[in-house]
């Protein structure tokens, strides 16, 4: 019975439905994130980089738990500043400064993590660093969303 409640509330407020259709489609939170306007390819490029961040973080956690600090270092280095240089110049030019700062802090954080994993080989230290690096993921996700325009570049 509990599951029916949201539907009943919607049915009871048909006049609000149009106003809140955006909310209904995207979950209960109001959209406060700033849109960044990009081409579809640029959005896909960033999403792909993001999936690399996620899989790299997964590798780091798994390897740190197994105390395999060589794998931690390799996985972290793959997400370092060297990877950031793969961003095309015209895309980079269109990203807000705060976005670039958070992105750079993230790449640098992974470089620091890689260096320490090599020199200290301390799994707990690596996990603490990962927690700090990932606060950049959280901040940026709270601040920005991507909007793609099918007709090419904005
Ligand atoms: C500089 C800003 C920024 C940073 C830092 C950042 N992200 Fe993202 N991330 C975004 C944006 C913007 C999106 C796309 C949201 C949208 O589509 O509207 C995104 C999307 C994603 C997605 C979804 C990708 C897809 O294919 O849909 C994943 C997963 C993700 N991020 C993981 C991470 C992880 C893990 C980190 C940190 C290690 C991270 N991100 C750091 C801005 C950032």
GROMACS .gro file of C-alpha atoms and ligand atoms in nm:
model
  197
    1UNK     CA    1   0.000   0.000   0.000
    2UNK     CA    2   0.283   0.240   0.081
    3UNK     CA    3   0.402   0.229  -0.279
    4UNK     CA    4   0.071   0.370  -0.399
    5UNK     CA    5   0.102   0.689  -0.200
    6UNK     CA    6   0.312   0.898  -0.443
    7UNK     CA    7   0.075   0.809  -0.727
    8UNK     CA    8  -0.222   0.912  -0.519
    9UNK     CA    9  -0.058   1.244  -0.436
   10UNK     CA   10   0.010   1.308  -0.804
   11UNK     CA   11  -0.349   1.225  -0.890
   12UNK     CA   12  -0.469   1.467  -0.625
   13UNK     CA   13  -0.267   1.756  -0.766
   14UNK     CA   14  -0.324   1.753  -1.142
   15UNK     CA   15  -0.285   2.131  -1.175
   16UNK     CA   16   0.071   2.114  -1.048
   17UNK     CA   17   0.165   1.832  -1.277
   18UNK     CA   18   0.277   2.052  -1.568
   19UNK     CA   19   0.488   2.276  -1.349
   20UNK     CA   20   0.660   1.981  -1.196
   21UNK     CA   21   0.697   1.763  -1.503
   22UNK     CA   22   1.070   1.835  -1.512
   23UNK     CA   23   1.097   1.720  -1.152
   24UNK     CA   24   0.889   1.413  -1.219
   25UNK     CA   25   1.118   1.308  -1.502
   26UNK     CA   26   1.442   1.367  -1.315
   27UNK     CA   27   1.360   1.279  -0.956
   28UNK     CA   28   1.247   1.487  -0.663
   29UNK     CA   29   1.542   1.726  -0.637
   30UNK     CA   30   1.505   2.067  -0.798
   31UNK     CA   31   1.767   2.132  -1.063
   32UNK     CA   32   2.023   2.373  -0.924
   33UNK     CA   33   2.317   2.264  -1.135
   34UNK     CA   34   2.455   2.506  -1.391
   35UNK     CA   35   2.423   2.389  -1.750
   36UNK     CA   36   2.738   2.375  -1.964
   37UNK     CA   37   2.645   2.390  -2.333
   38UNK     CA   38   2.840   2.154  -2.553
   39UNK     CA   39   2.809   1.959  -2.873
   40UNK     CA   40   2.691   1.599  -2.847
   41UNK     CA   41   3.047   1.478  -2.916
   42UNK     CA   42   3.194   1.696  -2.643
   43UNK     CA   43   2.936   1.573  -2.393
   44UNK     CA   44   3.014   1.214  -2.491
   45UNK     CA   45   3.386   1.288  -2.449
   46UNK     CA   46   3.334   1.415  -2.093
   47UNK     CA   47   3.102   1.129  -2.002
   48UNK     CA   48   3.367   0.887  -2.125
   49UNK     CA   49   3.633   1.055  -1.913
   50UNK     CA   50   3.395   1.031  -1.617
   51UNK     CA   51   3.350   0.658  -1.663
   52UNK     CA   52   3.729   0.626  -1.659
   53UNK     CA   53   3.733   0.816  -1.328
   54UNK     CA   54   3.477   0.578  -1.183
   55UNK     CA   55   3.647   0.259  -1.301
   56UNK     CA   56   3.987   0.394  -1.188
   57UNK     CA   57   3.848   0.470  -0.842
   58UNK     CA   58   3.705   0.116  -0.831
   59UNK     CA   59   4.046  -0.030  -0.922
   60UNK     CA   60   4.218   0.179  -0.654
   61UNK     CA   61   3.977   0.073  -0.377
   62UNK     CA   62   3.999  -0.294  -0.479
   63UNK     CA   63   4.379  -0.293  -0.506
   64UNK     CA   64   4.423  -0.098  -0.180
   65UNK     CA   65   4.203  -0.351   0.001
   66UNK     CA   66   4.431  -0.626  -0.132
   67UNK     CA   67   4.736  -0.417  -0.036
   68UNK     CA   68   4.853  -0.429  -0.398
   69UNK     CA   69   5.012  -0.086  -0.406
   70UNK     CA   70   5.167  -0.129  -0.750
   71UNK     CA   71   4.822  -0.166  -0.903
   72UNK     CA   72   4.701   0.131  -0.693
   73UNK     CA   73   4.984   0.345  -0.833
   74UNK     CA   74   4.922   0.238  -1.194
   75UNK     CA   75   4.546   0.295  -1.174
   76UNK     CA   76   4.593   0.637  -1.012
   77UNK     CA   77   4.857   0.747  -1.264
   78UNK     CA   78   4.619   0.667  -1.552
   79UNK     CA   79   4.386   0.935  -1.409
   80UNK     CA   80   4.660   1.195  -1.357
   81UNK     CA   81   4.746   1.517  -1.541
   82UNK     CA   82   4.874   1.321  -1.842
   83UNK     CA   83   4.515   1.209  -1.907
   84UNK     CA   84   4.389   1.571  -1.882
   85UNK     CA   85   4.595   1.668  -2.185
   86UNK     CA   86   4.369   1.452  -2.399
   87UNK     CA   87   4.094   1.718  -2.372
   88UNK     CA   88   4.063   1.898  -2.709
   89UNK     CA   89   4.160   2.267  -2.690
   90UNK     CA   90   3.826   2.403  -2.816
   91UNK     CA   91   3.634   2.197  -2.560
   92UNK     CA   92   3.867   2.312  -2.285
   93UNK     CA   93   3.808   2.674  -2.389
   94UNK     CA   94   3.433   2.633  -2.341
   95UNK     CA   95   3.444   2.492  -1.987
   96UNK     CA   96   3.384   2.729  -1.692
   97UNK     CA   97   3.692   2.817  -1.484
   98UNK     CA   98   3.555   2.647  -1.171
   99UNK     CA   99   3.495   2.329  -1.371
  100UNK     CA  100   3.854   2.332  -1.501
  101UNK     CA  101   3.992   2.397  -1.151
  102UNK     CA  102   3.802   2.104  -1.003
  103UNK     CA  103   3.902   1.884  -1.295
  104UNK     CA  104   4.267   1.979  -1.255
  105UNK     CA  105   4.257   1.926  -0.877
  106UNK     CA  106   4.116   1.579  -0.943
  107UNK     CA  107   4.388   1.486  -1.194
  108UNK     CA  108   4.659   1.627  -0.964
  109UNK     CA  109   4.513   1.440  -0.667
  110UNK     CA  110   4.545   1.113  -0.858
  111UNK     CA  111   4.908   1.198  -0.946
  112UNK     CA  112   4.981   1.262  -0.576
  113UNK     CA  113   4.809   0.936  -0.487
  114UNK     CA  114   5.020   0.749  -0.747
  115UNK     CA  115   5.345   0.904  -0.622
  116UNK     CA  116   5.269   0.822  -0.257
  117UNK     CA  117   5.151   0.471  -0.343
  118UNK     CA  118   5.494   0.412  -0.499
  119UNK     CA  119   5.701   0.576  -0.225
  120UNK     CA  120   5.502   0.492   0.092
  121UNK     CA  121   5.311   0.181  -0.017
  122UNK     CA  122   5.054   0.252   0.254
  123UNK     CA  123   4.703   0.135   0.161
  124UNK     CA  124   4.526   0.340   0.429
  125UNK     CA  125   4.706   0.652   0.319
  126UNK     CA  126   4.599   0.584  -0.041
  127UNK     CA  127   4.236   0.539   0.065
  128UNK     CA  128   4.243   0.864   0.263
  129UNK     CA  129   4.382   1.041  -0.043
  130UNK     CA  130   4.113   0.882  -0.261
  131UNK     CA  131   3.847   1.013  -0.022
  132UNK     CA  132   3.992   1.364  -0.057
  133UNK     CA  133   4.023   1.342  -0.434
  134UNK     CA  134   3.664   1.222  -0.458
  135UNK     CA  135   3.536   1.530  -0.277
  136UNK     CA  136   3.613   1.703  -0.610
  137UNK     CA  137   3.382   1.458  -0.789
  138UNK     CA  138   3.107   1.537  -0.540
  139UNK     CA  139   3.154   1.917  -0.560
  140UNK     CA  140   3.160   1.927  -0.937
  141UNK     CA  141   2.859   1.699  -0.973
  142UNK     CA  142   2.663   1.922  -0.735
  143UNK     CA  143   2.753   2.230  -0.940
  144UNK     CA  144   2.733   2.143  -1.310
  145UNK     CA  145   2.538   1.948  -1.565
  146UNK     CA  146   2.601   1.907  -1.937
  147UNK     CA  147   2.362   2.012  -2.207
  148UNK     CA  148   2.420   1.889  -2.560
  149UNK     CA  149   2.299   2.068  -2.871
  150UNK     CA  150   2.237   1.835  -3.161
  151UNK     CA  151   2.307   2.101  -3.423
  152UNK     CA  152   2.676   2.109  -3.339
  153UNK     CA  153   2.873   2.351  -3.131
  154UNK     CA  154   2.703   2.611  -2.921
  155LIG     C1  155   3.512   1.917  -1.304
  155LIG     C2  156   3.385   1.856  -1.277
  155LIG     C3  157   3.376   1.710  -1.248
  155LIG     C4  158   3.463   1.634  -1.175
  155LIG     C5  159   3.587   1.676  -1.099
  155LIG     C6  160   3.411   1.500  -1.181
  155LIG     N1  161   3.297   1.495  -1.255
  155LIG    FE1  162   3.192   1.327  -1.305
  155LIG     N2  163   3.063   1.438  -1.411
  155LIG     C7  164   3.067   1.575  -1.426
  155LIG     C8  165   2.960   1.618  -1.511
  155LIG     C9  166   2.928   1.763  -1.551
  155LIG    C10  167   2.890   1.503  -1.549
  155LIG    C11  168   2.770   1.492  -1.644
  155LIG    C12  169   2.642   1.533  -1.580
  155LIG    C13  170   2.540   1.548  -1.689
  155LIG     O1  171   2.541   1.468  -1.784
  155LIG     O2  172   2.461   1.642  -1.684
  155LIG    C14  173   2.957   1.390  -1.485
  155LIG    C15  174   2.919   1.259  -1.499
  155LIG    C16  175   2.980   1.153  -1.438
  155LIG    C17  176   2.942   1.014  -1.454
  155LIG    C18  177   2.834   0.962  -1.546
  155LIG    C19  178   2.898   0.934  -1.682
  155LIG    C20  179   2.799   0.884  -1.786
  155LIG     O3  180   2.842   0.814  -1.878
  155LIG     O4  181   2.680   0.915  -1.777
  155LIG    C21  182   3.024   0.942  -1.374
  155LIG    C22  183   3.024   0.791  -1.356
  155LIG    C23  184   3.114   1.034  -1.307
  155LIG     N3  185   3.085   1.161  -1.350
  155LIG    C24  186   3.213   0.996  -1.218
  155LIG    C25  187   3.306   1.083  -1.162
  155LIG    C26  188   3.407   1.046  -1.065
  155LIG    C27  189   3.424   0.908  -1.006
  155LIG    C28  190   3.478   1.157  -1.040
  155LIG    C29  191   3.596   1.178  -0.948
  155LIG    C30  192   3.702   1.082  -0.945
  155LIG    C31  193   3.422   1.264  -1.119
  155LIG     N4  194   3.319   1.217  -1.191
  155LIG    C32  195   3.470   1.392  -1.118
  155LIG    C33  196   3.161   1.660  -1.373
  155LIG    C34  197   3.270   1.622  -1.297
   0.00000   0.00000   0.00000
